[in-house]
Coordinates of C-alpha atoms in Angstrom, one line a residue:
X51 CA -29.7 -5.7 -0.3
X52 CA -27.2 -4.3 1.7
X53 CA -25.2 -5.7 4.8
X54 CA -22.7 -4.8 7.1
X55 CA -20.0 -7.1 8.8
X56 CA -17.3 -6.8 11.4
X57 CA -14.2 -8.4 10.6
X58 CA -14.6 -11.1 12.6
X59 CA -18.3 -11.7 11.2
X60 CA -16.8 -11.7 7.5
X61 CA -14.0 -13.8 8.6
X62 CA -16.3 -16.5 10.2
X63 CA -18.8 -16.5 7.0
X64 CA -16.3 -16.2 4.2
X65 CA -13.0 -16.5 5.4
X66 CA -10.7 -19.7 5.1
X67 CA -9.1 -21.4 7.7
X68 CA -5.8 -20.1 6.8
X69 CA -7.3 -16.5 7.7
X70 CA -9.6 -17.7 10.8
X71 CA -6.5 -18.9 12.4
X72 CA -4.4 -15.9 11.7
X73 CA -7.2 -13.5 13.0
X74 CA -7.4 -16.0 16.2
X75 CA -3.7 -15.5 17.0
X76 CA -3.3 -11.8 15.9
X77 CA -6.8 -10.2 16.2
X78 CA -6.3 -9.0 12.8
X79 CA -5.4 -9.8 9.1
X80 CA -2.7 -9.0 7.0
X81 CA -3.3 -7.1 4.0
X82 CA -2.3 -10.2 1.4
X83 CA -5.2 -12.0 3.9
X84 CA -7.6 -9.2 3.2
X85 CA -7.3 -9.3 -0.9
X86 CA -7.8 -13.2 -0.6
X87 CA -11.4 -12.3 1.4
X88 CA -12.4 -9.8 -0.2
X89 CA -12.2 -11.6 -3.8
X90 CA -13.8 -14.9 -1.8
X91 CA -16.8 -12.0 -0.4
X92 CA -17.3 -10.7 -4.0
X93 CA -18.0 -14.0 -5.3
X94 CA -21.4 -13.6 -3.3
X95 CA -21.7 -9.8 -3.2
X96 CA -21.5 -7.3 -5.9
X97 CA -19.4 -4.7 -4.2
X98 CA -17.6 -4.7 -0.7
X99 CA -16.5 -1.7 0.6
X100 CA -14.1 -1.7 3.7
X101 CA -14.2 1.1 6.6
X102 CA -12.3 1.6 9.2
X103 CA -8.8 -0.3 10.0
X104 CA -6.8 -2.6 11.7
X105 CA -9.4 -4.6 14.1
X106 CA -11.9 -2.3 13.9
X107 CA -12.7 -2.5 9.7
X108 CA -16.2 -2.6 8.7
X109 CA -17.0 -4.8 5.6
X110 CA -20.1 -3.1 3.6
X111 CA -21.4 -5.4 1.2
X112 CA -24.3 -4.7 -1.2
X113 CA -26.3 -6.4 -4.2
X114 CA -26.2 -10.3 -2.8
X115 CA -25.9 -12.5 -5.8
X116 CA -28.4 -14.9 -6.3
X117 CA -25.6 -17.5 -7.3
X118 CA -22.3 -18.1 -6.4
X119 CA -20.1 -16.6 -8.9
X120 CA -16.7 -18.3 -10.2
X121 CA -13.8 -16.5 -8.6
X122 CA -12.5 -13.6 -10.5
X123 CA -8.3 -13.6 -11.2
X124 CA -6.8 -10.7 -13.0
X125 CA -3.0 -11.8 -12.5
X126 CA -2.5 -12.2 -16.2
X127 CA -2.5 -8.2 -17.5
X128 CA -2.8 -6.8 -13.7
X129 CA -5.4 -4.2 -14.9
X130 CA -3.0 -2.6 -17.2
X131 CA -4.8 0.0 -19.4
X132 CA -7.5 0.4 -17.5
X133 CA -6.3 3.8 -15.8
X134 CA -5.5 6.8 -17.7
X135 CA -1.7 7.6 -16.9
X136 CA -2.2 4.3 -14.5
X137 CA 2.2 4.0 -15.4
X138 CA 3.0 7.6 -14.6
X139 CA 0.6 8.0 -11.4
X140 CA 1.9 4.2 -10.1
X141 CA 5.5 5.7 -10.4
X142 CA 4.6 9.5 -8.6
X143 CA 3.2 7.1 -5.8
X144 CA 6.4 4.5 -5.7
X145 CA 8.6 7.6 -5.5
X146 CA 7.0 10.4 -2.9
X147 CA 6.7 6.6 -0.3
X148 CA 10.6 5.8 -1.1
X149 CA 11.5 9.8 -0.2
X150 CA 9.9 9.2 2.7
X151 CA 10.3 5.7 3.6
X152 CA 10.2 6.8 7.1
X153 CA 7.3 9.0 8.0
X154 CA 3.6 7.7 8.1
X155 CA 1.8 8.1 4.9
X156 CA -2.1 9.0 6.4
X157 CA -3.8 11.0 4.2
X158 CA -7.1 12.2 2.6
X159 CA -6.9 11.6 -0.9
X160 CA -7.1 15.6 -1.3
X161 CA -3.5 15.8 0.5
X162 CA -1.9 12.4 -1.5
X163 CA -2.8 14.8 -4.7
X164 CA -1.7 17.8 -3.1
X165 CA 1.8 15.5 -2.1
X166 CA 1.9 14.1 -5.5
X167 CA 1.8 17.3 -7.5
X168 CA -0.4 15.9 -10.0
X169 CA -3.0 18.8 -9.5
X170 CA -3.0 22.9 -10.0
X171 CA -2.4 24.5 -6.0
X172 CA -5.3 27.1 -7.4
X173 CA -7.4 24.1 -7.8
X174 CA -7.4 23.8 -4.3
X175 CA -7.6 27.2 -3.0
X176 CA -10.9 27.5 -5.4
X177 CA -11.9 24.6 -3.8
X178 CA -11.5 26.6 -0.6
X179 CA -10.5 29.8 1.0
X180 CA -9.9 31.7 -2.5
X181 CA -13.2 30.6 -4.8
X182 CA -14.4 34.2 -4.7
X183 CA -11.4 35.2 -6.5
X184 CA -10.9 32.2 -9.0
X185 CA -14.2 32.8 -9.7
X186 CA -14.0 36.7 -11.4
X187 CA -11.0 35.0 -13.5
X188 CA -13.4 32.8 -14.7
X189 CA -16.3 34.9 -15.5
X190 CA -13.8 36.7 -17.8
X191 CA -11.9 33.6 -19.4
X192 CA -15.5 32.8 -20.8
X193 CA -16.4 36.7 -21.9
X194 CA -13.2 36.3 -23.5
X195 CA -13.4 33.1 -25.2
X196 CA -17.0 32.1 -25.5
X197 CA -19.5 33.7 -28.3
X198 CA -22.2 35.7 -27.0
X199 CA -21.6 34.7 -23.5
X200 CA -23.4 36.4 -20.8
X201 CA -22.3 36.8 -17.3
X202 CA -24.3 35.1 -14.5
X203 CA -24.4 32.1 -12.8
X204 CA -23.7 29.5 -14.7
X205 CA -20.0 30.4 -14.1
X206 CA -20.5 29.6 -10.6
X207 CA -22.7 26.1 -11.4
X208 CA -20.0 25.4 -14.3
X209 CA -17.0 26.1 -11.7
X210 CA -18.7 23.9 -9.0
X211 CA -19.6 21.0 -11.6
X212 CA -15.6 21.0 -12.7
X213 CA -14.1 20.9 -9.4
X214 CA -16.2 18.0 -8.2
X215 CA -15.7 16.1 -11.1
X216 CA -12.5 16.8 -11.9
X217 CA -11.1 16.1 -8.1
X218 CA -13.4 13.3 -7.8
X219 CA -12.1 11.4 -10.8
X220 CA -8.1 12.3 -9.8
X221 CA -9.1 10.9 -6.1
X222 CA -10.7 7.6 -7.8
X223 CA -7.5 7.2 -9.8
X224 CA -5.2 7.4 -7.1
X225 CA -7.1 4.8 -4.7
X226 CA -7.2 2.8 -8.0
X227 CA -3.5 2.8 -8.2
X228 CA -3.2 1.9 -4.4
X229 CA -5.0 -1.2 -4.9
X230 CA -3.4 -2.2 -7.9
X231 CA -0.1 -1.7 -5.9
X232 CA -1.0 -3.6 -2.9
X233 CA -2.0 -6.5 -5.9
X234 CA 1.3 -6.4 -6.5
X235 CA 3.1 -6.7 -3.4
X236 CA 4.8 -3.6 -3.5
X237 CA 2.6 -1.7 -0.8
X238 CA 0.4 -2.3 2.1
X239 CA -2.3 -0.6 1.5
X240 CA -6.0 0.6 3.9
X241 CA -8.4 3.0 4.9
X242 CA -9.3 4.6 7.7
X243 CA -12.7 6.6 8.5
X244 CA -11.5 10.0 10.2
X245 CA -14.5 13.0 11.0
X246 CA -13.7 16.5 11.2
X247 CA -15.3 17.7 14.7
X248 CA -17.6 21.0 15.2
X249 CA -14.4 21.5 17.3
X250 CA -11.9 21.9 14.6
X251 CA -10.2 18.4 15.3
X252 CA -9.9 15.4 13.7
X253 CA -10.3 12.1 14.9
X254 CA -10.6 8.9 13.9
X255 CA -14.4 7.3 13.8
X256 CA -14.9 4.3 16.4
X257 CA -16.9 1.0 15.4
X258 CA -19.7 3.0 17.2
X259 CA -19.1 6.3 15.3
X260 CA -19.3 4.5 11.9
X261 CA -22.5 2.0 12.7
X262 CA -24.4 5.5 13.8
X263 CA -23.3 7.1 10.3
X264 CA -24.7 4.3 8.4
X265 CA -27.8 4.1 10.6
X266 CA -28.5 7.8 9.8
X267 CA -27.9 6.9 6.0
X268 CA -29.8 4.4 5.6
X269 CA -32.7 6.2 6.9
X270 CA -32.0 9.0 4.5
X271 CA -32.0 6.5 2.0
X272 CA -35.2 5.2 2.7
X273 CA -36.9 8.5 3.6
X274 CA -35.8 9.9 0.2
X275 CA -36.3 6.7 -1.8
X276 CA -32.9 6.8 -3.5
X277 CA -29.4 5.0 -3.6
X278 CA -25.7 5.7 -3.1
X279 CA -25.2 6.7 -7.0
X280 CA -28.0 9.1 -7.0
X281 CA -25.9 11.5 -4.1
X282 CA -23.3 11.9 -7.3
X283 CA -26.6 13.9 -9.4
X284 CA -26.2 17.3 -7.3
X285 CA -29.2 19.0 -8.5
X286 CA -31.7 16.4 -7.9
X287 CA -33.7 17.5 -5.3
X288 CA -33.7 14.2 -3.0
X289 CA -29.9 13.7 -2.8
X290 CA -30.0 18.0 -1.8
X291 CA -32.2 17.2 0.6
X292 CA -30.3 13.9 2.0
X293 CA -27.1 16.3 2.2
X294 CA -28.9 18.8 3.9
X295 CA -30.3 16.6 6.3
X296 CA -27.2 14.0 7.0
X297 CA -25.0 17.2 7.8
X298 CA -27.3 18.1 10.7
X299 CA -27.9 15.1 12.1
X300 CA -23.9 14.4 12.0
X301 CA -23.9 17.8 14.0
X302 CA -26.5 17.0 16.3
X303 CA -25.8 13.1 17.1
X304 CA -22.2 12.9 16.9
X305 CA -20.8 16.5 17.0
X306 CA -19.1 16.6 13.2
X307 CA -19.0 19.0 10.7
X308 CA -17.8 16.0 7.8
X309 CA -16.7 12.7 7.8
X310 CA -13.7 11.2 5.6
X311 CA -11.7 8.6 4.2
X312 CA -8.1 8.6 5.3
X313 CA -5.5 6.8 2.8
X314 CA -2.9 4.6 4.6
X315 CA 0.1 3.8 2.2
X316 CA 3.7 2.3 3.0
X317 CA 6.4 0.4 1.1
X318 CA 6.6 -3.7 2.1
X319 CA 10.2 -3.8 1.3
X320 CA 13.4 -1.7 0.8
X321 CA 13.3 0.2 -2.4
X322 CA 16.0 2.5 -1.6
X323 CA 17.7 2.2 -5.1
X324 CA 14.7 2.7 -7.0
X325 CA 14.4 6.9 -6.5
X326 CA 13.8 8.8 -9.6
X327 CA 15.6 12.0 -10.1
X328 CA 13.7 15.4 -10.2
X329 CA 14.0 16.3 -13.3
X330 CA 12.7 12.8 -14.9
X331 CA 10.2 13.1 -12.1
X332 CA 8.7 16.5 -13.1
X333 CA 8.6 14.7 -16.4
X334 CA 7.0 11.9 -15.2
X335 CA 4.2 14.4 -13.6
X336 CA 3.8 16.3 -16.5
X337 CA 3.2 13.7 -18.7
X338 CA 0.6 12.0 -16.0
X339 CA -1.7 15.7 -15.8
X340 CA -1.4 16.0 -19.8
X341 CA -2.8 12.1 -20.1
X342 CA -5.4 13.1 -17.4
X343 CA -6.1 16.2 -18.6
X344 CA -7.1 15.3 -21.9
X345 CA -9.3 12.0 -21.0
X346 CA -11.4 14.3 -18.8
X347 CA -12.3 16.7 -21.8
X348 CA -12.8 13.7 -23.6
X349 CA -15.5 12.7 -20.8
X350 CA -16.9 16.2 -20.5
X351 CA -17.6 15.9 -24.5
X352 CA -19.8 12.9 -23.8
X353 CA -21.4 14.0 -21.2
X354 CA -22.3 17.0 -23.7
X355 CA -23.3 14.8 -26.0
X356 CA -26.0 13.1 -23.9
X357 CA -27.8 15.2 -21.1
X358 CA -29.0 11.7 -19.5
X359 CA -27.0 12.2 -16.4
X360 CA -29.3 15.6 -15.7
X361 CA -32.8 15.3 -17.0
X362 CA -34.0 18.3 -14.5
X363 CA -35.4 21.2 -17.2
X364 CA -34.1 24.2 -14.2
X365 CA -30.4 23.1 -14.4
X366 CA -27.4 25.3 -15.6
X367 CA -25.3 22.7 -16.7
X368 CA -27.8 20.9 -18.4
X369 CA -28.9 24.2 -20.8
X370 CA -24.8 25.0 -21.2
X371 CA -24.4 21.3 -22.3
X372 CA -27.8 22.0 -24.8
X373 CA -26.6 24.9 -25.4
X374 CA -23.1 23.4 -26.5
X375 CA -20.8 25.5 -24.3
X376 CA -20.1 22.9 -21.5
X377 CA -17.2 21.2 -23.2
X378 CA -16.0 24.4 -24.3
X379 CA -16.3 25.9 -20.5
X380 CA -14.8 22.0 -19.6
X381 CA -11.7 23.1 -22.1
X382 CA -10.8 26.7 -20.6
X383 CA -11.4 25.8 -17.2
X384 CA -8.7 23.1 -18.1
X385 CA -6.4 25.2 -19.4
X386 CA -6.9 27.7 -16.5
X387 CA -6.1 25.0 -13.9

C-alpha cells in the first residue's frame, strides 16, 4: 500500500501538538520538527519518502504496518559504522559548507560529488559528453588485462553497469551522511524536486507537477505489474519499457526531458574555526575514495558470486559474471577511474 500526504495532512494524522501549532503559526516546520514526524510516521509506515520543500513537501509513505511499531532511537552509536568512509565523507561535507558558509548549497547529488572531489572528473564526462572516447580506453584496458577477451559489447554493457552502480552507491552515501548530520544538529538538511525542461531550463516541480508524476507512475506500475526496486534491474524488460514510456509521457504532459532530486545543505551554527587545511583535506579525500573504492569491488565480487540480481539468460553482465570476468572488469574499471 502506498499513500501520499501533504504536510499539513501528515501533520494533522501524525503530528504532535508541539508541531500542529508550529505549522499553524509558521505554515511550515522546522527541520528538528520534521525528524520528530517522520520517526512518529515510520512507526506506522515502512518507508517515508519526502518530496519537495518548505510548504510544499510531499510525504510518500508505503508498506502500512499492520501494528503500531515501538518507536525506533538510534542516539546511542548515531549509526556509526554503518557507512563506508561515513568519518572522511561527514568531514569533506562539514568543510566545502564552512568554505562557503555564505553561498546557497542546492545541488543534485551529481554536483555535491563533483564539489566534494570524492569522484574521478572522467567519471563524469563518460557519464556524458565524452563516453565515446572513455569507452575505446576501455575496450583496450580489458584486451590488455583480461585472458582471451574479445572485443564487443559487453565493454559497453560492463561500462554502463559500473557507472550506474558506482554513482548510485556514492549519491546514496552522501544523502546518508546528510541525514546523519542533520541527526546531529550540525546541518539543516532537505530536498527539493527540480525537472529539467524540453527547453533546456530547470525549474523547480510545483505540488501539481509532482502529484502528475506520481499519477503517471503509478499507472506504469500497475500497467507493468512491478515495483519501485524492480526499475534498479535495467535489463528486465518491464522496468525498459516503464522508462521508455514515463520519459514520453513526462514530454508530452508536462514538457520535461527528466526530473530530479535537488540536495539542500547549510550549517545551523558558526563553525568558522573548524576549517581543515588542504593538504590534510586532500588526505582526508584520498583516504574516503580508497575506503570506497575497495567496498565496491568487494560488492561487485558478490554480486559475481550470485547472478540472482539478473536471472535473464540474453544479458552481458550476467554471462561476464558466469563467465568470471565481471569482478575483474569491476577491478580495472576501478583503477581506470
Amino acid at each position: 500500500m502506498e499513500q501520499v500526504f501533504t504536510l499539513i495532512e501528515i501533520v494533522e494524522k501524525y503530528g504532535s501538538e508541539a508541531i500542529k501549532r508550529s505549522l499553524d503559526k509558521n505554515n511550515n516546520i522546522s527541520g528538528k520538527e520534521k525528524i520528530t514526524l517522520l520517526k512518529t510516521v515510520n512507526q506506522y509506515w515502512e518507508s517515508c519518502e519526502v518530496e519537495g520543500r518548505g510548504s510544499k513537501r510531499l510525504f510518500k509513505c508505503s508498506g502500512k504496518r499492520e501494528k503500531k511499531i515501538d518507536r525506533v532511537d538510534n542516539r546511542v552509536n548515531n549509526g556509526q559504522g554503518q557507512l563506508v568512509g561515513e568519518f572522511e565523507l561527514k568531514t569533506l561535507v562539514m568543510n566545502y559548507l564552512i568554505h562557503n558558509n555564505q553561498a546557497i548549497h542546492k545541488m543534485s547529488a551529481t554536483k555535491w560529488i563533483k564539489a566534494l572531489g570524492t569522484a574521478n572528473e572522467s567519471t563524469f564526462d563518460a557519464l556524458y559528453d565524452q563516453r565515446k572516447y572513455h569507452l575505446n580506453n576501455i575496450e583496450k584496458l580489458f584486451v590488455d588485462n583480461i585472458p582471451n577477451y574479445k572485443i564487443d559489447d559487453s565493454a559497453s554493457d560492463m561500462l554502463n553497469e559500473f557507472l550506474n552502480l558506482f554513482t548510485r552507491s556514492m549519491k546514496n552515501s552522501l544523502v546518508s551522511v546528510f541525514k546523519k548530520l542533520e541527526k546531529e544538529n550540525l546541518v539543516f538538511y532537505d530536498v527539493e524536486k527540480w525537472g529539467f525542461t524540453l527547453d533546456h531550463e530547470s525549474k523547480e516541480l510545483n505540488i501539481n507537477d509532482l502529484e502528475q508524476i506520481e499519477k503517471i507512475r503509478g499507472y506504469l506500475f500497475e500497467l507493468y505489474k512491478i515495483s519501485p526496486k524492480d526499475l534498479r534491474m535495467e535489463y528486465k524488460k518491464e522496468s525498459i519499457a516503464f522508462k521508455k514510456d514515463l520519459k514520453q509521457e513526462l514530454k508530452d504532459k508536462l514538457n520535461l526531458k527528466n526530473y530530479y532530486d535537488v540536495h539542500y545543505c547549510e550549517l545551523t551554527s558558526d563553525l568558522d574555526n573548524s576549517k581543515i587545511d588542504a593538504d590534510a583535506l586532500g588526505l582526508i579525500r584520498e583516504k574516503f575514495i580508497k575506503l570506497f573504492k575497495a567496498n565496491s569491488l568487494e560488492l561487485a565480487t558478490k554480486r559475481e558470486l550470485s547472478t540472482t540480481e539478473y536471472r535473464y539468460e540474453f544479458n552481458k553482465i550476467s554471462s561476464l559474471k558466469r563467465a568470471k570476468q565481471y569482478s575483474l572488469m569491476w577491478k580495472l574499471l576501478l583503477e581506470y577511474f
